[in-house]
XYZ file of C-alpha atoms in Angstrom:
95
model
C 86.880 -70.396 -49.012
C 84.107 -72.793 -50.123
C 82.595 -72.879 -46.667
C 82.245 -69.008 -46.742
C 80.507 -69.234 -49.975
C 78.145 -71.944 -48.825
C 77.095 -70.146 -45.826
C 76.632 -66.938 -47.679
C 74.499 -68.735 -50.329
C 72.512 -70.423 -47.615
C 71.852 -66.983 -45.762
C 70.845 -65.204 -49.041
C 68.530 -68.036 -49.920
C 66.893 -67.964 -46.358
C 66.287 -64.155 -46.535
C 64.411 -64.532 -49.831
C 61.142 -65.271 -48.203
C 61.535 -62.670 -45.525
C 62.200 -60.034 -48.228
C 59.297 -61.241 -50.235
C 56.971 -61.025 -47.123
C 58.220 -57.530 -46.454
C 57.738 -56.529 -50.090
C 54.053 -57.959 -49.857
C 53.299 -56.120 -46.854
C 54.823 -52.756 -48.380
C 52.750 -53.388 -51.502
C 49.527 -53.894 -49.580
C 50.228 -50.651 -47.404
C 50.903 -48.700 -50.637
C 47.554 -49.704 -52.194
C 45.704 -49.055 -49.011
C 47.173 -45.634 -48.821
C 46.435 -45.076 -52.535
C 42.837 -46.238 -52.163
C 42.181 -44.758 -48.611
C 39.425 -42.335 -49.667
C 37.514 -45.191 -51.417
C 37.995 -47.507 -48.531
C 36.779 -44.709 -46.166
C 33.561 -44.235 -48.227
C 33.023 -47.962 -48.346
C 33.187 -48.146 -44.586
C 30.885 -45.154 -44.037
C 28.279 -46.728 -46.452
C 28.459 -49.985 -44.478
C 28.029 -48.037 -41.170
C 24.917 -46.312 -42.595
C 23.393 -49.584 -43.722
C 23.850 -51.090 -40.251
C 22.731 -47.884 -38.281
C 20.847 -45.432 -40.500
C 20.718 -41.811 -39.347
C 17.440 -40.258 -37.988
C 15.544 -37.779 -39.986
C 15.480 -34.137 -38.715
C 11.809 -34.697 -37.704
C 12.888 -37.751 -35.558
C 15.641 -35.876 -33.975
C 13.304 -32.941 -33.169
C 10.705 -35.278 -31.715
C 13.406 -37.060 -29.612
C 14.525 -33.666 -28.451
C 11.134 -32.545 -27.449
C 10.499 -35.732 -25.645
C 13.664 -35.385 -23.737
C 12.964 -31.735 -22.718
C 9.326 -32.724 -21.694
C 10.888 -35.402 -19.414
C 13.297 -33.159 -17.831
C 10.620 -30.603 -17.207
C 8.393 -33.210 -15.733
C 11.134 -34.444 -13.507
C 11.775 -30.878 -12.487
C 8.131 -30.351 -11.610
C 7.957 -33.457 -9.606
C 11.125 -32.695 -7.592
C 9.650 -29.226 -6.685
C 6.251 -30.358 -5.918
C 6.662 -28.420 -2.485
C 7.227 -24.920 -4.161
C 3.930 -23.843 -5.982
C 5.451 -20.769 -7.511
C 8.390 -22.731 -9.067
C 5.896 -25.569 -10.207
C 3.754 -22.899 -11.965
C 6.716 -21.391 -13.670
C 8.032 -24.783 -14.914
C 4.484 -25.514 -16.200
C 4.526 -22.132 -18.027
C 7.959 -23.196 -19.705
C 6.570 -26.502 -20.712
C 3.575 -24.879 -22.340
C 5.880 -22.536 -24.447
C 8.033 -25.420 -25.699
């Protein structure tokens, strides 16, 4: 009988650190879940510090440059067809 009590006491004592660790993980998970909106906002702010967004003017300039390059590439590829080249140049003049 005393052997049974000793082994039960040792098992309970060895489970205490495990239960403490599980409780700590659960507490951290509960805090993270509770403060999730705050943590997401902080993460987004840090991303903007590292990689800021472009302004609308910069985005428009980038889009216009990309369109001009596409039209130039199309014009170069169709250099044998004069009517298509003229039509592409007219499209480029409108944009």
